[in-house]
Amino acid sequence: MENYDVIVIGAGAAGMMCAIEAGRRGRSVLVIDHAKAPGEKIRISGGGRCNFTNTRTEPKNFLSANPKFAISALRRYRPTDFIALVDRHHIAWHEKTLGQLFCDDSARQIVAMLLEEMEAVGAQLRLETSVTAIDRTPEGFRLIAGGRTVTCTSLVLASGGKSIPKMGATGFAYEVAAKYGVPVVETRPALVPLTFDVSLLERLRTLAGVAVDARVSSGKTRFEEAMLFTHRGVSGPAILQISSYWREGGEIEIDMAPGTDVFELLREARRTSGKQAVATVLSRILPKSLANHIAVTGGAVGNIADANDALLRRLAGSVSAWRVKPVGSEGYRTAEVTLGGVDTDALDSRTMAVKAVPGLYFIGEAVDVTGWLGGYNFQWAWASGWCCGQAV
Ligand code: FDA
């Protein structure tokens, strides 16, 4: 039988950060993961360059049944703390946009950095190991992992959410929560492309692959970023962002020329360039195929001089206030994160400890704290892992 102060299940962003901090405090730490390699989501994140934090991180960038829960951890471990760690390891980085920081070279550098830090504090890593039993003992927990019995005083669930099952994502943290009576807020795929019904897809067929800067709204929430038409519906940053707020049965509104008064633009063109086709005028502000699609489906096939105000207004509406009802999302198969998770009401916001079960902790994506696109989810993983590492 092997005994540890701390066992962390999940060698992802949150689990490795927790292991480093607990190890730094002199705790004996074992990290268990069923995957072949640690930090696989870090490796593939940010297109292979890992958007590892966001300098503008604020509580408002997160969704949770209790929006106040994340404040404490986000204050205690800030983007500047992670940047300092990255700098100590001489990893070059740059700001891409909107406070999003990426590695200049490779996301693998972040994984290597975390492994190096773990090794430096003596935290052990056991890969390709599944946990088949967890039981409470008077001192803490006893686990069967990879056929061996291991015990610990503190057990940390850092096994992430359900997104991308192909990469080894499981609902394991939720199962453990259920076993110990810890409530779980209903989960759903988030930061995920949205899908349209077949008849709409057929009408939009020629647009697959077309990208446009857009302002996308669901209720009072709106995001202004790029949007992409796909063979299944829509994707791109603006859509991924809004997917965390959209619910089945609801509409989204898409403005494909934010900041432009399209009706005025069309009227002005009618005055000054009457011989131009409507599609040509629209292509001043939209990709050509999209401009063409909007003109044709709007019935504006001739010169703009022939279009009356009512038609121009309709066309402007199609560009600036396209209301569309997605039928669903691409699901966990492609979702970047899982919305919902372990109910924060059950956790101590300073330590991530389950209030009712001494020695049990949940961190990272497994918890009902979900960030926007843009490095916020890793910042939550680092912050929650760091706080837990100070307590276990
Ligand atoms: P994470 O999922 O990283 O780690 C969980 C670990 O637990 C995994 O190693 C898994 O193998 C292991 N595990 C699961 N079940 C287990 C079990 N039953 N037994 C043992 N081990 C188990 N975020 C961001 O801020 N910036 C970005 O650039 C991106 N980019 C991005 C791209 C893509 C394609 C995806 C899918 C996601 C992102 N994200 C992101 C989101 C980010 O990857 C995510 O929020 C964090 O990885 C969550 O960290 P965790 O440590 O909580 O879980």
Tab-separated table of C-alpha atoms in Angstrom, residues 9-267:
chain	number	residue	atom	x	y	z
A	9	ILE	CA	-6.993	12.623	-10.428
A	10	GLY	CA	-6.346	14.298	-13.789
A	11	ALA	CA	-3.031	15.587	-15.142
A	12	GLY	CA	-4.545	18.522	-16.996
A	13	ALA	CA	-4.033	22.226	-16.431
A	14	ALA	CA	-5.750	22.385	-13.041
A	15	GLY	CA	-4.403	19.085	-11.689
A	16	MET	CA	-0.780	19.820	-12.543
A	17	MET	CA	-0.962	23.318	-11.053
A	18	CYS	CA	-2.445	21.909	-7.861
A	19	ALA	CA	0.245	19.214	-7.670
A	20	ILE	CA	3.018	21.805	-8.093
A	21	GLU	CA	1.689	24.012	-5.302
A	22	ALA	CA	0.987	21.141	-2.918
A	23	GLY	CA	4.449	19.717	-3.617
A	24	ARG	CA	6.028	23.120	-3.020
A	25	ARG	CA	4.425	23.076	0.431
A	26	GLY	CA	6.146	19.784	1.191
A	27	ARG	CA	3.195	17.489	0.579
A	28	SER	CA	3.763	14.095	-0.992
A	29	VAL	CA	1.712	14.140	-4.203
A	30	LEU	CA	0.605	11.527	-6.714
A	31	VAL	CA	-1.104	12.597	-9.945
A	32	ILE	CA	-3.077	9.897	-11.748
A	33	ASP	CA	-4.328	10.098	-15.332
A	34	HIS	CA	-5.823	7.481	-17.597
A	35	ALA	CA	-4.399	9.100	-20.716
A	36	LYS	CA	-1.074	8.236	-22.336
A	37	ALA	CA	0.243	11.783	-21.958
A	38	PRO	CA	-0.398	14.640	-19.526
A	39	GLY	CA	-1.941	17.964	-20.530
A	40	GLU	CA	-3.309	16.820	-23.865
A	41	LYS	CA	-5.835	19.659	-24.016
A	42	ILE	CA	-3.082	22.148	-23.331
A	43	ARG	CA	-1.104	20.645	-26.218
A	44	ILE	CA	-3.918	21.097	-28.754
A	45	SER	CA	-5.210	24.392	-27.369
A	46	GLY	CA	-5.044	27.705	-29.162
A	47	GLY	CA	-4.279	26.009	-32.475
A	48	GLY	CA	-1.169	24.403	-30.925
A	49	ARG	CA	0.052	27.657	-29.354
A	50	CYS	CA	-2.063	27.617	-26.166
A	51	ASN	CA	-3.948	30.771	-25.297
A	52	PHE	CA	-2.725	30.304	-21.736
A	53	THR	CA	-4.337	33.323	-20.069
A	54	ASN	CA	-6.118	36.587	-20.644
A	55	THR	CA	-4.716	39.762	-19.128
A	56	ARG	CA	-8.224	41.225	-18.898
A	57	THR	CA	-9.598	38.388	-16.780
A	58	GLU	CA	-12.515	39.496	-14.631
A	59	PRO	CA	-15.331	37.581	-12.939
A	60	LYS	CA	-17.730	38.815	-15.631
A	61	ASN	CA	-15.904	36.606	-18.155
A	62	PHE	CA	-17.233	33.476	-16.454
A	63	LEU	CA	-20.590	31.698	-16.329
A	64	SER	CA	-21.721	29.943	-13.177
A	65	ALA	CA	-24.932	29.435	-11.217
A	66	ASN	CA	-23.105	31.524	-8.594
A	67	PRO	CA	-21.206	34.237	-10.498
A	68	LYS	CA	-19.466	35.378	-7.287
A	69	PHE	CA	-17.838	32.015	-6.562
A	70	ALA	CA	-14.809	32.462	-8.841
A	71	ILE	CA	-13.877	35.933	-7.531
A	72	SER	CA	-11.705	34.767	-4.641
A	73	ALA	CA	-9.560	32.322	-6.639
A	74	LEU	CA	-9.219	34.694	-9.592
A	75	ARG	CA	-7.989	37.423	-7.234
A	76	ARG	CA	-5.514	35.176	-5.450
A	77	TYR	CA	-3.916	33.774	-8.578
A	78	ARG	CA	-3.885	36.299	-11.389
A	79	PRO	CA	-2.827	36.267	-15.037
A	80	THR	CA	0.360	38.114	-13.971
A	81	ASP	CA	1.255	35.179	-11.699
A	82	PHE	CA	1.032	32.726	-14.574
A	83	ILE	CA	2.924	35.097	-16.883
A	84	ALA	CA	5.710	35.269	-14.259
A	85	LEU	CA	5.899	31.453	-14.278
A	86	VAL	CA	6.022	31.369	-18.085
A	87	ASP	CA	8.743	34.047	-18.057
A	88	ARG	CA	10.809	32.105	-15.498
A	89	HIS	CA	10.825	29.243	-18.003
A	90	HIS	CA	11.868	31.607	-20.823
A	91	ILE	CA	8.814	30.752	-22.897
A	92	ALA	CA	8.276	33.468	-25.482
A	93	TRP	CA	4.713	34.726	-25.835
A	94	HIS	CA	2.689	37.427	-27.511
A	95	GLU	CA	-0.689	39.105	-27.159
A	96	LYS	CA	-2.851	38.201	-30.122
A	97	THR	CA	-5.950	40.253	-29.461
A	98	LEU	CA	-8.232	41.343	-26.593
A	99	GLY	CA	-5.691	40.422	-23.885
A	100	GLN	CA	-5.270	36.856	-25.195
A	101	LEU	CA	-1.723	35.563	-24.606
A	102	PHE	CA	-0.292	32.769	-26.754
A	103	CYS	CA	3.070	30.968	-26.899
A	104	ASP	CA	5.222	32.185	-29.794
A	105	ASP	CA	6.314	28.623	-30.519
A	106	SER	CA	4.306	25.742	-29.096
A	107	ALA	CA	1.752	24.771	-26.481
A	108	ARG	CA	4.048	21.841	-25.690
A	109	GLN	CA	6.270	24.338	-23.866
A	110	ILE	CA	3.506	24.925	-21.309
A	111	VAL	CA	3.107	21.169	-20.726
A	112	ALA	CA	6.898	20.782	-20.403
A	113	MET	CA	7.000	23.705	-17.951
A	114	LEU	CA	4.342	22.170	-15.718
A	115	LEU	CA	6.049	18.757	-15.776
A	116	GLU	CA	9.378	20.354	-14.896
A	117	GLU	CA	7.787	22.204	-11.986
A	118	MET	CA	6.125	18.997	-10.787
A	119	GLU	CA	9.401	17.138	-10.916
A	120	ALA	CA	11.187	19.928	-9.056
A	121	VAL	CA	8.817	19.565	-6.094
A	122	GLY	CA	8.787	15.759	-6.225
A	123	ALA	CA	5.186	15.290	-7.377
A	124	GLN	CA	4.795	11.879	-8.995
A	125	LEU	CA	2.868	11.248	-12.194
A	126	ARG	CA	1.234	7.947	-13.079
A	127	LEU	CA	-0.198	7.781	-16.606
A	128	GLU	CA	-2.427	5.170	-18.276
A	129	THR	CA	-3.872	4.471	-14.869
A	130	SER	CA	-7.577	4.172	-14.168
A	131	VAL	CA	-9.174	4.583	-10.778
A	132	THR	CA	-11.563	1.692	-10.227
A	133	ALA	CA	-12.560	2.311	-6.608
A	134	ILE	CA	-12.643	5.201	-4.148
A	135	ASP	CA	-13.535	4.748	-0.489
A	136	ARG	CA	-13.384	6.987	2.511
A	137	THR	CA	-11.192	5.995	5.458
A	138	PRO	CA	-10.846	7.636	8.888
A	139	GLU	CA	-7.678	9.380	7.594
A	140	GLY	CA	-8.900	10.320	4.126
A	141	PHE	CA	-9.393	8.143	1.050
A	142	ARG	CA	-8.345	4.754	-0.280
A	143	LEU	CA	-8.241	4.239	-4.046
A	144	ILE	CA	-7.623	1.336	-6.334
A	145	ALA	CA	-5.656	2.812	-9.227
A	146	GLY	CA	-4.142	0.654	-11.937
A	147	GLY	CA	-4.741	-2.360	-9.727
A	148	ARG	CA	-2.743	-0.880	-6.804
A	149	THR	CA	-4.105	0.405	-3.521
A	150	VAL	CA	-3.126	3.991	-2.731
A	151	THR	CA	-4.256	6.184	0.142
A	152	CYS	CA	-4.279	9.906	0.754
A	153	THR	CA	-5.461	12.542	3.174
A	154	SER	CA	-6.650	14.871	0.416
A	155	LEU	CA	-8.266	13.731	-2.817
A	156	VAL	CA	-8.478	16.265	-5.654
A	157	LEU	CA	-10.765	15.696	-8.639
A	158	ALA	CA	-9.204	17.500	-11.606
A	159	SER	CA	-10.527	15.245	-14.341
A	160	GLY	CA	-12.149	18.022	-16.376
A	161	GLY	CA	-15.519	18.043	-18.133
A	162	LYS	CA	-17.138	16.002	-20.883
A	163	SER	CA	-15.873	17.921	-23.907
A	164	ILE	CA	-14.004	15.957	-26.585
A	165	PRO	CA	-14.542	12.372	-25.373
A	166	LYS	CA	-12.112	11.248	-28.093
A	167	MET	CA	-9.351	12.866	-26.035
A	168	GLY	CA	-10.262	10.928	-22.915
A	169	ALA	CA	-12.811	13.312	-21.382
A	170	THR	CA	-15.173	11.544	-18.998
A	171	GLY	CA	-17.843	12.511	-16.525
A	172	PHE	CA	-15.715	10.955	-13.787
A	173	ALA	CA	-15.700	14.018	-11.521
A	174	TYR	CA	-19.500	14.133	-11.630
A	175	GLU	CA	-19.701	10.443	-10.735
A	176	VAL	CA	-17.477	10.988	-7.715
A	177	ALA	CA	-19.559	14.039	-6.784
A	178	ALA	CA	-22.734	11.933	-6.956
A	179	LYS	CA	-21.149	9.215	-4.828
A	180	TYR	CA	-20.486	11.731	-2.042
A	181	GLY	CA	-23.783	13.594	-2.343
A	182	VAL	CA	-22.232	16.677	-3.942
A	183	PRO	CA	-24.787	18.333	-6.269
A	184	VAL	CA	-23.909	18.876	-9.933
A	185	VAL	CA	-25.377	21.703	-12.017
A	186	GLU	CA	-26.692	20.249	-15.280
A	187	THR	CA	-23.938	20.095	-17.864
A	188	ARG	CA	-24.072	21.059	-21.543
A	189	PRO	CA	-21.543	21.613	-24.335
A	190	ALA	CA	-20.251	25.196	-24.543
A	191	LEU	CA	-17.900	27.143	-26.798
A	192	VAL	CA	-19.320	24.968	-29.538
A	193	PRO	CA	-20.451	25.504	-33.172
A	194	LEU	CA	-24.227	25.827	-33.672
A	195	THR	CA	-26.160	23.774	-36.218
A	196	PHE	CA	-29.036	24.622	-38.596
A	197	ASP	CA	-31.858	22.480	-40.005
A	198	VAL	CA	-31.427	20.848	-43.411
A	199	SER	CA	-33.621	23.231	-45.361
A	200	LEU	CA	-31.721	26.296	-44.107
A	201	LEU	CA	-28.419	24.509	-44.714
A	202	GLU	CA	-29.495	23.814	-48.267
A	203	ARG	CA	-30.193	27.533	-48.788
A	204	LEU	CA	-26.821	28.499	-47.270
A	205	ARG	CA	-24.902	25.743	-49.060
A	206	THR	CA	-22.715	28.079	-51.126
A	207	LEU	CA	-21.570	29.962	-48.030
A	208	ALA	CA	-19.722	27.132	-46.233
A	209	GLY	CA	-16.216	28.402	-45.518
A	210	VAL	CA	-17.153	32.105	-45.701
A	211	ALA	CA	-16.008	34.189	-42.711
A	212	VAL	CA	-17.262	37.597	-41.662
A	213	ASP	CA	-16.797	39.893	-38.668
A	214	ALA	CA	-20.096	39.895	-36.842
A	215	ARG	CA	-21.919	40.995	-33.729
A	216	VAL	CA	-23.886	38.002	-32.469
A	217	SER	CA	-26.517	38.339	-29.741
A	218	SER	CA	-28.614	36.018	-27.638
A	219	GLY	CA	-30.958	37.977	-25.394
A	220	LYS	CA	-28.941	40.772	-23.833
A	221	THR	CA	-25.559	39.084	-24.360
A	222	ARG	CA	-23.554	39.956	-27.431
A	223	PHE	CA	-20.090	39.275	-28.810
A	224	GLU	CA	-18.317	40.969	-31.674
A	225	GLU	CA	-15.760	38.693	-33.306
A	226	ALA	CA	-15.331	36.599	-36.443
A	227	MET	CA	-18.058	34.203	-37.577
A	228	LEU	CA	-17.777	31.335	-40.036
A	229	PHE	CA	-20.441	29.574	-42.124
A	230	THR	CA	-19.928	25.804	-42.007
A	231	HIS	CA	-21.504	22.744	-43.640
A	232	ARG	CA	-23.514	22.219	-40.437
A	233	GLY	CA	-24.371	25.790	-39.442
A	234	VAL	CA	-22.160	28.519	-37.989
A	235	SER	CA	-18.926	28.599	-36.037
A	236	GLY	CA	-16.029	30.987	-35.342
A	237	PRO	CA	-15.242	32.893	-32.141
A	238	ALA	CA	-18.433	35.002	-32.055
A	239	ILE	CA	-20.603	31.890	-32.364
A	240	LEU	CA	-18.582	29.834	-29.863
A	241	GLN	CA	-18.951	32.679	-27.369
A	242	ILE	CA	-22.710	33.014	-27.829
A	243	SER	CA	-23.196	29.214	-27.679
A	244	SER	CA	-22.568	29.385	-23.922
A	245	TYR	CA	-25.644	31.611	-23.572
A	246	TRP	CA	-27.964	30.231	-26.283
A	247	ARG	CA	-30.587	27.637	-25.333
A	248	GLU	CA	-32.580	25.209	-27.535
A	249	GLY	CA	-35.645	26.872	-29.057
A	250	GLY	CA	-34.055	30.320	-28.880
A	251	GLU	CA	-32.959	32.626	-31.696
A	252	ILE	CA	-29.669	34.380	-32.172
A	253	GLU	CA	-29.372	37.699	-33.964
A	254	ILE	CA	-26.427	38.288	-36.254
A	255	ASP	CA	-25.194	41.678	-37.427
A	256	MET	CA	-22.752	41.018	-40.246
A	257	ALA	CA	-21.744	44.664	-40.623
A	258	PRO	CA	-21.466	45.960	-37.059
A	259	GLY	CA	-21.065	49.702	-36.893
A	260	THR	CA	-22.379	50.261	-40.431
A	261	ASP	CA	-25.781	51.777	-41.216
A	262	VAL	CA	-26.439	49.453	-44.147
A	263	PHE	CA	-29.703	51.130	-45.201
A	264	GLU	CA	-27.907	54.485	-45.466
A	265	LEU	CA	-25.019	52.878	-47.328
A	266	LEU	CA	-27.431	51.364	-49.873
A	267	ARG	CA	-29.367	54.613	-50.295
